Short mmCIF file of C-alpha atoms and ligand atoms in Angstrom, two decimals:
data_model
loop_
_atom_site.label_atom_id
_atom_site.label_comp_id
_atom_site.label_asym_id
_atom_site.label_seq_id
_atom_site.Cartn_x
_atom_site.Cartn_y
_atom_site.Cartn_z
CA UNK E 1 4.64 19.53 -5.95
CA UNK E 2 3.58 19.48 -2.31
CA UNK E 3 5.54 16.25 -2.39
CA UNK E 4 8.15 17.12 -4.97
CA UNK E 5 10.45 14.17 -4.72
CA UNK E 6 9.16 10.84 -3.43
CA UNK E 7 11.41 7.81 -3.31
CA UNK E 8 9.44 4.62 -3.97
CA UNK E 9 12.30 2.44 -2.76
CA UNK E 10 12.09 0.62 -6.09
CA UNK E 11 15.21 0.03 -8.20
CA UNK E 12 13.74 -1.80 -11.15
CA UNK E 13 10.24 -2.30 -12.55
CA UNK E 14 9.13 -5.92 -12.52
CA UNK E 15 6.74 -7.48 -15.00
CA UNK E 16 3.55 -9.18 -13.81
CA UNK E 17 5.03 -12.71 -13.90
CA UNK E 18 7.82 -11.68 -11.58
CA UNK E 19 5.50 -10.48 -8.83
CA UNK E 20 4.76 -12.84 -5.95
CA UNK E 21 1.16 -14.00 -5.87
CA UNK E 22 -0.12 -11.57 -3.22
CA UNK E 23 1.47 -8.69 -5.01
CA UNK E 24 0.03 -9.71 -8.34
CA UNK E 25 -3.47 -9.82 -6.83
CA UNK E 26 -2.80 -6.38 -5.38
CA UNK E 27 -1.69 -5.02 -8.75
CA UNK E 28 -4.76 -6.57 -10.41
CA UNK E 29 -6.96 -4.66 -8.03
CA UNK E 30 -5.22 -1.41 -8.85
CA UNK E 31 -5.38 -2.10 -12.58
CA UNK E 32 -9.15 -2.59 -12.35
CA UNK E 33 -9.51 0.65 -10.33
CA UNK E 34 -10.48 -1.00 -7.08
CA UNK E 35 -9.45 1.25 -4.19
CA UNK E 36 -7.02 0.02 -1.56
CA UNK E 37 -8.28 0.51 2.01
CA UNK E 38 -6.23 0.62 5.24
CA UNK E 39 -6.58 -2.95 6.36
CA UNK E 40 -6.00 -4.51 2.93
CA UNK E 41 -2.76 -6.30 2.23
CA UNK E 42 -0.30 -4.04 0.42
CA UNK E 43 3.37 -4.28 -0.57
CA UNK E 44 5.62 -2.65 2.00
CA UNK E 45 7.08 -0.34 -0.67
CA UNK E 46 3.56 0.90 -1.57
CA UNK E 47 2.86 1.63 2.10
CA UNK E 48 6.14 3.45 2.63
CA UNK E 49 5.85 5.46 -0.56
CA UNK E 50 2.41 6.64 0.48
CA UNK E 51 3.51 7.53 4.01
CA UNK E 52 6.39 9.53 2.52
CA UNK E 53 4.20 11.30 -0.02
CA UNK E 54 1.21 11.98 2.24
CA UNK E 55 3.39 13.24 5.12
CA UNK E 56 5.37 15.54 2.80
CA UNK E 57 2.05 16.84 1.58
CA UNK E 58 0.78 17.33 5.14
CA UNK E 59 3.97 19.11 6.21
CA UNK E 60 3.63 21.44 3.21
CA UNK E 61 0.10 22.42 4.28
CA UNK E 62 1.25 23.15 7.81
CA UNK E 63 4.46 25.03 6.95
CA UNK E 64 2.49 26.73 4.16
CA UNK E 65 0.51 28.62 6.77
CA UNK E 66 3.60 30.56 7.86
CA UNK E 67 4.29 32.81 4.83
CA UNK E 68 0.68 33.94 4.76
CA UNK E 69 0.39 34.09 8.53
CA UNK E 70 2.98 36.85 8.24
CA UNK E 71 0.25 39.12 6.78
CA UNK E 72 -2.73 38.19 8.96
CA UNK E 73 -2.34 41.15 11.29
CA UNK E 74 -1.49 43.52 8.45
CA UNK E 75 -4.23 42.75 5.92
CA UNK E 76 -5.38 46.01 4.30
CA UNK E 77 -9.07 45.64 5.32
CA UNK E 78 -11.28 43.68 7.63
CA UNK E 79 -12.72 41.84 4.62
CA UNK E 80 -9.27 40.73 3.48
CA UNK E 81 -8.31 39.79 7.00
CA UNK E 82 -11.35 37.53 7.45
CA UNK E 83 -10.71 35.88 4.11
CA UNK E 84 -7.03 35.27 4.85
CA UNK E 85 -7.86 33.86 8.30
CA UNK E 86 -10.35 31.46 6.71
CA UNK E 87 -7.76 30.39 4.10
CA UNK E 88 -5.03 29.83 6.65
CA UNK E 89 -7.45 27.86 8.80
CA UNK E 90 -8.30 25.72 5.75
CA UNK E 91 -4.59 24.95 5.29
CA UNK E 92 -4.41 23.75 8.91
CA UNK E 93 -7.40 21.50 8.14
CA UNK E 94 -5.70 20.18 5.01
CA UNK E 95 -2.67 19.27 7.08
CA UNK E 96 -4.88 17.41 9.55
CA UNK E 97 -6.83 15.45 6.90
CA UNK E 98 -3.52 14.36 5.45
CA UNK E 99 -1.83 13.41 8.71
CA UNK E 100 -4.94 11.31 9.46
CA UNK E 101 -4.63 9.62 6.07
CA UNK E 102 -0.95 8.83 6.83
CA UNK E 103 -1.94 7.40 10.19
CA UNK E 104 -4.27 4.87 8.53
CA UNK E 105 -1.02 3.37 7.14
CA UNK E 106 0.38 2.86 10.63
CA UNK E 107 2.45 6.04 10.86
CA UNK E 108 2.40 7.94 14.14
CA UNK E 109 1.51 11.63 14.05
CA UNK E 110 4.08 12.42 16.70
CA UNK E 111 6.85 10.69 14.77
CA UNK E 112 5.95 12.45 11.52
CA UNK E 113 6.01 15.85 13.16
CA UNK E 114 9.28 15.08 14.93
CA UNK E 115 10.85 14.16 11.60
CA UNK E 116 9.74 17.53 10.18
CA UNK E 117 11.14 19.44 13.12
CA UNK E 118 14.39 17.51 13.00
CA UNK E 119 14.84 18.58 9.38
CA UNK E 120 14.55 14.97 8.21
CA UNK E 121 11.24 15.30 6.34
CA UNK E 122 10.74 17.30 3.17
CA UNK E 123 8.01 19.81 2.42
CA UNK E 124 7.39 21.91 -0.69
CA UNK E 125 10.25 24.23 -1.65
CA UNK E 126 7.75 27.05 -2.31
CA UNK E 127 7.16 27.81 1.34
CA UNK E 128 10.77 28.76 1.91
CA UNK E 129 10.40 32.09 0.13
CA UNK E 130 9.56 35.28 2.05
CA UNK E 131 6.32 37.29 1.76
CA UNK E 132 7.62 40.84 1.41
CA UNK E 133 4.45 42.75 0.51
CA UNK E 134 0.67 42.34 0.60
CA UNK E 135 0.78 41.55 -3.12
CA UNK E 136 2.64 38.34 -2.21
CA UNK E 137 -0.54 37.09 -0.54
CA UNK E 138 -2.33 37.67 -3.84
CA UNK E 139 0.40 35.97 -5.85
CA UNK E 140 0.44 32.97 -3.49
CA UNK E 141 -3.29 32.42 -3.74
CA UNK E 142 -3.30 32.83 -7.50
CA UNK E 143 -0.13 30.88 -8.38
CA UNK E 144 0.74 28.63 -5.45
CA UNK E 145 -2.79 27.46 -4.67
CA UNK E 146 -3.47 27.36 -8.42
CA UNK E 147 -0.49 25.06 -8.97
CA UNK E 148 -1.52 22.98 -5.95
CA UNK E 149 -4.97 22.47 -7.50
CA UNK E 150 -3.52 21.22 -10.77
CA UNK E 151 -1.46 18.68 -8.89
CA UNK E 152 -4.19 17.67 -6.47
CA UNK E 153 -7.14 17.11 -8.83
CA UNK E 154 -5.62 13.88 -10.27
CA UNK E 155 -4.84 12.76 -6.71
CA UNK E 156 -8.58 12.62 -6.01
CA UNK E 157 -8.43 9.39 -8.08
CA UNK E 158 -5.41 7.98 -6.26
CA UNK E 159 -5.55 4.23 -5.56
CA UNK E 160 -5.39 4.63 -1.79
CA UNK E 161 -8.90 5.36 -0.45
CA UNK E 162 -8.14 7.58 2.56
CA UNK E 163 -5.71 9.76 0.54
CA UNK E 164 -8.16 10.10 -2.36
CA UNK E 165 -10.97 11.07 0.00
CA UNK E 166 -8.81 13.66 1.74
CA UNK E 167 -7.92 15.15 -1.65
CA UNK E 168 -11.56 15.45 -2.62
CA UNK E 169 -12.25 17.58 0.45
CA UNK E 170 -9.09 19.60 -0.11
CA UNK E 171 -9.79 20.35 -3.75
CA UNK E 172 -13.26 21.61 -2.91
CA UNK E 173 -11.73 24.13 -0.52
CA UNK E 174 -8.73 25.02 -2.67
CA UNK E 175 -10.66 26.76 -5.42
CA UNK E 176 -11.68 29.57 -3.08
CA UNK E 177 -7.99 30.00 -2.20
CA UNK E 178 -7.02 30.52 -5.82
CA UNK E 179 -9.87 32.89 -6.53
CA UNK E 180 -9.29 35.11 -3.50
CA UNK E 181 -5.64 35.41 -4.54
CA UNK E 182 -6.50 36.41 -8.08
CA UNK E 183 -9.02 38.91 -6.73
CA UNK E 184 -6.26 40.57 -4.67
CA UNK E 185 -4.16 40.82 -7.84
CA UNK E 186 -7.14 42.28 -9.74
CA UNK E 187 -7.62 44.95 -7.06
CA UNK E 188 -3.94 45.87 -7.06
CA UNK E 189 -3.72 46.00 -10.83
CA UNK E 190 -6.76 48.27 -11.01
CA UNK E 191 -5.19 50.54 -8.35
CA UNK E 192 -2.48 53.17 -8.30
CA UNK E 193 0.83 52.86 -10.18
CA UNK E 194 2.53 51.88 -6.92
CA UNK E 195 0.02 49.12 -6.30
CA UNK E 196 0.44 47.82 -9.83
CA UNK E 197 4.22 47.77 -9.34
CA UNK E 198 3.72 45.77 -6.14
CA UNK E 199 1.68 43.22 -8.06
CA UNK E 200 4.32 42.93 -10.80
CA UNK E 201 7.09 42.61 -8.24
CA UNK E 202 5.28 39.78 -6.46
CA UNK E 203 4.68 37.99 -9.75
CA UNK E 204 8.39 38.41 -10.66
CA UNK E 205 9.44 36.74 -7.43
CA UNK E 206 6.81 33.95 -7.27
CA UNK E 207 6.64 32.85 -10.88
CA UNK E 208 9.76 30.65 -11.10
CA UNK E 209 9.40 29.12 -7.64
CA UNK E 210 5.80 28.24 -8.62
CA UNK E 211 7.04 26.38 -11.69
CA UNK E 212 9.49 24.50 -9.46
CA UNK E 213 6.59 23.34 -7.29
CA UNK E 214 5.90 20.58 -9.80
CA UNK E 215 9.32 19.08 -9.13
CA UNK E 216 12.14 18.18 -11.53
CA UNK E 217 11.44 16.52 -14.90
CA UNK E 218 10.64 12.92 -14.04
CA UNK E 219 9.25 11.12 -17.08
CA UNK E 220 12.32 8.84 -17.10
CA UNK E 221 12.38 8.29 -13.35
CA UNK E 222 11.89 4.78 -12.01
CA UNK E 223 10.01 6.26 -9.04
CA UNK E 224 7.54 7.98 -11.35
CA UNK E 225 6.98 4.78 -13.32
CA UNK E 226 6.38 2.81 -10.14
CA UNK E 227 4.10 5.48 -8.62
CA UNK E 228 2.12 5.54 -11.86
CA UNK E 229 1.74 1.78 -11.92
CA UNK E 230 0.40 1.99 -8.35
CA UNK E 231 -1.86 4.87 -9.42
CA UNK E 232 -0.45 7.15 -6.76
CA UNK E 233 0.67 9.48 -9.51
CA UNK E 234 -1.27 10.03 -12.72
CA UNK E 235 0.80 12.56 -14.72
CA UNK E 236 4.46 13.45 -14.99
CA UNK E 237 5.75 16.64 -13.40
CA UNK E 238 6.35 18.22 -16.80
CA UNK E 239 2.81 17.51 -17.98
CA UNK E 240 1.36 19.23 -14.95
CA UNK E 241 3.81 22.14 -15.18
CA UNK E 242 2.84 22.71 -18.82
CA UNK E 243 -0.82 22.76 -17.87
CA UNK E 244 -0.06 25.37 -15.25
CA UNK E 245 1.89 27.60 -17.64
CA UNK E 246 -0.88 27.36 -20.25
CA UNK E 247 -3.56 28.39 -17.78
CA UNK E 248 -1.51 31.18 -16.20
CA UNK E 249 -0.53 33.11 -19.33
CA UNK E 250 -4.03 34.38 -20.17
CA UNK E 251 -4.64 35.11 -16.48
CA UNK E 252 -1.53 37.30 -16.35
CA UNK E 253 -2.55 38.96 -19.63
CA UNK E 254 -5.88 39.90 -18.17
CA UNK E 255 -4.11 41.58 -15.24
CA UNK E 256 -1.79 43.29 -17.76
CA UNK E 257 1.17 41.90 -15.88
CA UNK E 258 4.27 40.47 -17.54
CA UNK E 259 5.48 36.96 -16.71
CA UNK E 260 9.19 37.24 -16.01
CA UNK E 261 10.29 34.92 -18.81
CA UNK E 262 11.56 36.40 -22.12
CA UNK E 263 11.48 32.93 -23.70
CA UNK E 264 7.76 32.47 -23.02
CA UNK E 265 5.99 32.10 -26.35
CA UNK E 266 3.00 30.30 -27.77
CA UNK E 267 4.02 27.34 -29.89
CA UNK E 268 1.61 27.23 -32.84
CA UNK E 269 2.45 23.60 -33.53
CA UNK E 270 1.75 22.18 -30.09
CA UNK E 271 -0.81 24.79 -29.01
CA UNK E 272 1.12 25.10 -25.73
CA UNK E 273 3.34 27.84 -24.36
CA UNK E 274 7.07 27.18 -24.56
CA UNK E 275 8.98 28.61 -21.62
CA UNK E 276 12.56 29.26 -20.52
CA UNK E 277 14.87 26.96 -18.61
CA UNK E 278 14.22 26.49 -14.91
CA UNK E 279 17.12 26.97 -12.51
CA UNK E 280 17.14 23.52 -10.91
CA UNK E 281 20.21 24.29 -8.85
CA UNK E 282 18.05 26.80 -6.95
CA UNK E 283 15.37 24.16 -6.50
CA UNK E 284 17.77 21.57 -5.07
CA UNK E 285 19.40 24.04 -2.73
CA UNK E 286 16.02 25.11 -1.37
CA UNK E 287 14.91 21.50 -1.02
CA UNK E 288 18.09 20.66 0.84
CA UNK E 289 17.47 23.38 3.39
CA UNK E 290 19.30 26.41 2.00
CA UNK E 291 16.42 28.53 0.70
CA UNK E 292 15.86 32.08 1.98
CA UNK E 293 13.56 31.00 4.86
CA UNK E 294 14.13 27.29 5.54
CA UNK E 295 15.74 27.78 8.94
CA UNK E 296 13.20 30.35 10.02
CA UNK E 297 10.27 28.12 9.01
CA UNK E 298 11.49 25.11 10.98
CA UNK E 299 12.44 27.30 13.93
CA UNK E 300 8.94 28.79 13.99
CA UNK E 301 7.30 25.37 13.84
CA UNK E 302 9.54 24.05 16.58
CA UNK E 303 8.90 27.02 18.80
CA UNK E 304 5.11 26.66 18.46
CA UNK E 305 5.39 22.97 19.19
CA UNK E 306 7.70 23.28 22.19
CA UNK E 307 5.80 26.15 23.73
CA UNK E 308 2.53 24.23 23.35
CA UNK E 309 3.91 21.08 24.95
CA UNK E 310 2.66 21.83 28.46
CA UNK E 311 -0.86 22.39 27.11
CA UNK E 312 -0.87 19.06 25.31
CA UNK E 313 0.43 17.28 28.36
CA UNK E 314 -2.10 18.94 30.65
CA UNK E 315 -4.98 18.07 28.29
CA UNK E 316 -3.83 14.48 28.13
CA UNK E 317 -3.60 14.26 31.95
CA UNK E 318 -7.08 15.79 32.27
CA UNK E 319 -8.51 13.31 29.76
CA UNK E 320 -6.95 10.41 31.67
CA UNK E 321 -8.38 11.71 34.94
CA UNK E 322 -11.89 11.87 33.46
CA UNK E 323 -11.53 8.31 32.18
CA UNK E 324 -10.49 7.13 35.66
CA UNK E 325 -13.41 8.90 37.32
CA UNK E 326 -15.85 7.40 34.83
CA UNK E 327 -14.45 3.96 35.53
CA UNK E 328 -14.81 4.44 39.28
CA UNK E 329 -18.41 5.55 39.14
CA UNK E 330 -19.67 3.00 36.68
CA UNK V 1 5.18 12.43 24.30
CA UNK V 2 2.45 10.00 23.30
CA UNK V 3 -0.19 10.96 20.69
CA UNK V 4 -3.60 11.98 21.97
CA UNK V 5 -6.20 9.20 21.48
CA UNK V 6 -7.59 8.86 17.97
CA UNK V 7 -11.31 9.42 17.30
CA UNK V 8 -13.44 8.64 14.27
CA UNK V 9 -15.85 11.36 13.12
CA UNK V 10 -19.33 10.82 11.68
CA UNK V 11 -21.42 13.67 10.30
CA UNK V 12 -25.09 13.96 9.43
CA UNK V 13 -24.99 16.36 6.53
CA UNK V 14 -28.76 17.07 6.48
CA UNK V 15 -31.75 16.09 8.53
CA UNK V 16 -33.19 12.89 7.09
CA UNK V 17 -29.76 11.44 6.20
CA UNK V 18 -27.68 8.98 8.24
CA UNK V 19 -24.39 9.94 9.86
CA UNK V 20 -21.48 9.18 7.58
CA UNK V 21 -17.82 8.61 8.37
CA UNK V 22 -15.75 11.63 7.30
CA UNK V 23 -12.32 11.02 8.87
CA UNK V 24 -10.48 11.01 12.13
CA UNK V 25 -8.73 13.33 14.57
CA UNK V 26 -6.81 13.36 17.83
CA UNK V 27 -8.32 14.65 21.07
CA UNK V 28 -7.76 13.94 24.74
CA UNK V 29 -11.46 13.73 25.67
CA UNK V 30 -14.94 13.68 24.20
CA UNK V 31 -15.75 17.43 24.42
CA UNK V 32 -12.42 18.23 22.70
CA UNK V 33 -13.11 15.60 20.03
CA UNK V 34 -16.46 17.23 19.30
CA UNK V 35 -14.97 20.72 19.20
CA UNK V 36 -12.15 19.66 16.91
CA UNK V 37 -14.53 17.75 14.65
CA UNK V 38 -16.58 20.89 14.32
CA UNK V 39 -13.51 22.95 13.34
CA UNK V 40 -11.93 20.39 11.07
CA UNK V 41 -14.88 18.84 9.27
CA UNK V 42 -17.71 21.39 9.25
CA UNK V 43 -16.21 24.76 8.31
CA UNK V 44 -18.67 25.15 5.44
CA UNK V 45 -21.92 23.94 6.98
CA UNK V 46 -21.25 20.35 5.96
CA UNK V 47 -23.24 19.06 8.90
CA UNK V 48 -26.11 19.41 11.34
CA UNK V 49 -24.97 16.72 13.80
CA UNK V 50 -21.67 15.13 14.77
CA UNK V 51 -20.80 11.79 16.35
CA UNK V 52 -17.31 11.04 17.63
CA UNK V 53 -16.20 7.54 18.64
CA UNK V 54 -12.86 6.42 19.98
CA UNK V 55 -11.16 4.48 17.21
CA UNK V 56 -10.21 1.73 19.64
CA UNK V 57 -13.92 1.17 20.40
CA UNK V 58 -14.74 0.26 16.82
CA UNK V 59 -14.80 -3.45 16.01
CA UNK V 60 -14.17 -3.99 12.33
CA UNK V 61 -14.36 -7.07 10.17
CA UNK V 62 -11.05 -8.11 8.66
CA UNK V 63 -10.62 -7.88 4.87
CA UNK V 64 -9.52 -11.54 4.95
CA UNK V 65 -12.92 -12.53 6.35
CA UNK V 66 -14.69 -11.10 3.33
CA UNK V 67 -15.35 -14.48 1.67
CA UNK V 68 -16.69 -16.06 4.89
CA UNK V 69 -18.91 -13.09 5.71
CA UNK V 70 -20.17 -11.98 2.34
CA UNK V 71 -19.78 -14.70 -0.28
CA UNK V 72 -22.62 -16.88 1.02
CA UNK V 73 -25.14 -14.19 0.09
CA UNK V 74 -23.99 -14.21 -3.51
CA UNK V 75 -25.60 -17.61 -4.26
CA UNK V 76 -28.89 -16.65 -2.61
CA UNK V 77 -30.31 -14.91 -5.64
CA UNK V 78 -33.85 -15.78 -4.50
CA UNK V 79 -33.45 -12.92 -1.99
CA UNK V 80 -33.79 -10.46 -4.85
CA UNK V 81 -37.13 -9.59 -6.49
CA UNK V 82 -35.67 -10.06 -9.99
CA UNK V 83 -35.35 -13.83 -9.29
CA UNK V 84 -39.07 -14.34 -9.70
CA UNK V 85 -40.74 -14.48 -13.09
CA UNK V 86 -44.13 -12.86 -13.15
CA UNK V 87 -46.23 -12.53 -16.34
CA UNK V 88 -46.21 -9.03 -17.84
CA UNK V 89 -50.01 -8.78 -17.57
CA UNK V 90 -49.89 -8.86 -13.80
CA UNK V 91 -49.41 -5.44 -12.25
CA UNK V 92 -48.36 -4.10 -8.88
CA UNK V 93 -45.93 -6.86 -8.02
FE1 LIG C 1 -4.10 23.43 1.07
FE1 LIG C 2 -4.76 26.36 -0.31
#
């Protein structure tokens, strides 16, 4: 998802008797749904897994502003422009809540951002696709924010207090994002034939990458088992992906758009929609840096950061000067 | 470059309620901390008043001190009204 592949550093699950005493007490707390707070003792692997996951999530929010930012100056009306500005500003806020949560674990903001800019940190594959038309803004809100919500709602119950609290705030804001996107699709689908084609084209391009947002199948993965035991993760990637497909099909039907998957079909036995095979080679290549926009995204981030450096340094110097003055006069 | 100092943010959501911790942010001085807190934590009228405090100025109890600090009050049940038995016939107590 926003953190599609998180290494827990664990090679083998241990049973309760094998855990050292401190770790057993820690696991007992988690088992009885007691939240872990920043100053509590925690296993190093738990701390590192969280830093990895939360920072990947934060980077996704920040890089995620870029595809939509592309349309801020070209929104079709003042109303749409205001809405998109508010949404993009929310995403910046989401990034900041999450960086703050990561910092409670001892990570430095500066170091996290440097890792992103050096290409060492991951962020969601979805933000490496281009936004070619206005309909893409609709498809992103509807599908990408919709998929994000499905993933993030269970994270509101995550065992780590600061992360869970950040997710509660984020989920509250996210539902407007999804609805404004769907409303754009509604308007386009009720418009001219050209507008309807734009909407279908955007759906065709965003559907599969949206399914990939949930990450590769992971029910068997040791990292998933460990993350679930720590209550950092509550559902497998495939469970969440299925939920997303099931909720999206009727939404697409209402728009009278066709999901680009000939294998998509309701399974009467399970009550779920079966869908076609996902091209995981595309996913891995995007995650490794070879998607359509990876280089451009990082270059844009780096440029903004480098060109803002003098402002940050000046503000810091000014703050230090004020502190000195206050000390002199008191 | 070093990170800007960290600040903790407290928001009073409505008049009549106490300020509550909502999160933290980086800023190089107090006016910037207030401005950032406004943008980050009150985009949907979540507050009517903001406090910002430098994180380094907060003195916190350590989780390890929990037994020393808080356990003694657990055996002082006589501090709670339910400790006292009063006949049902007696009202207003
Ligand atoms: Fe977001
Ligand atoms: Fe969003």
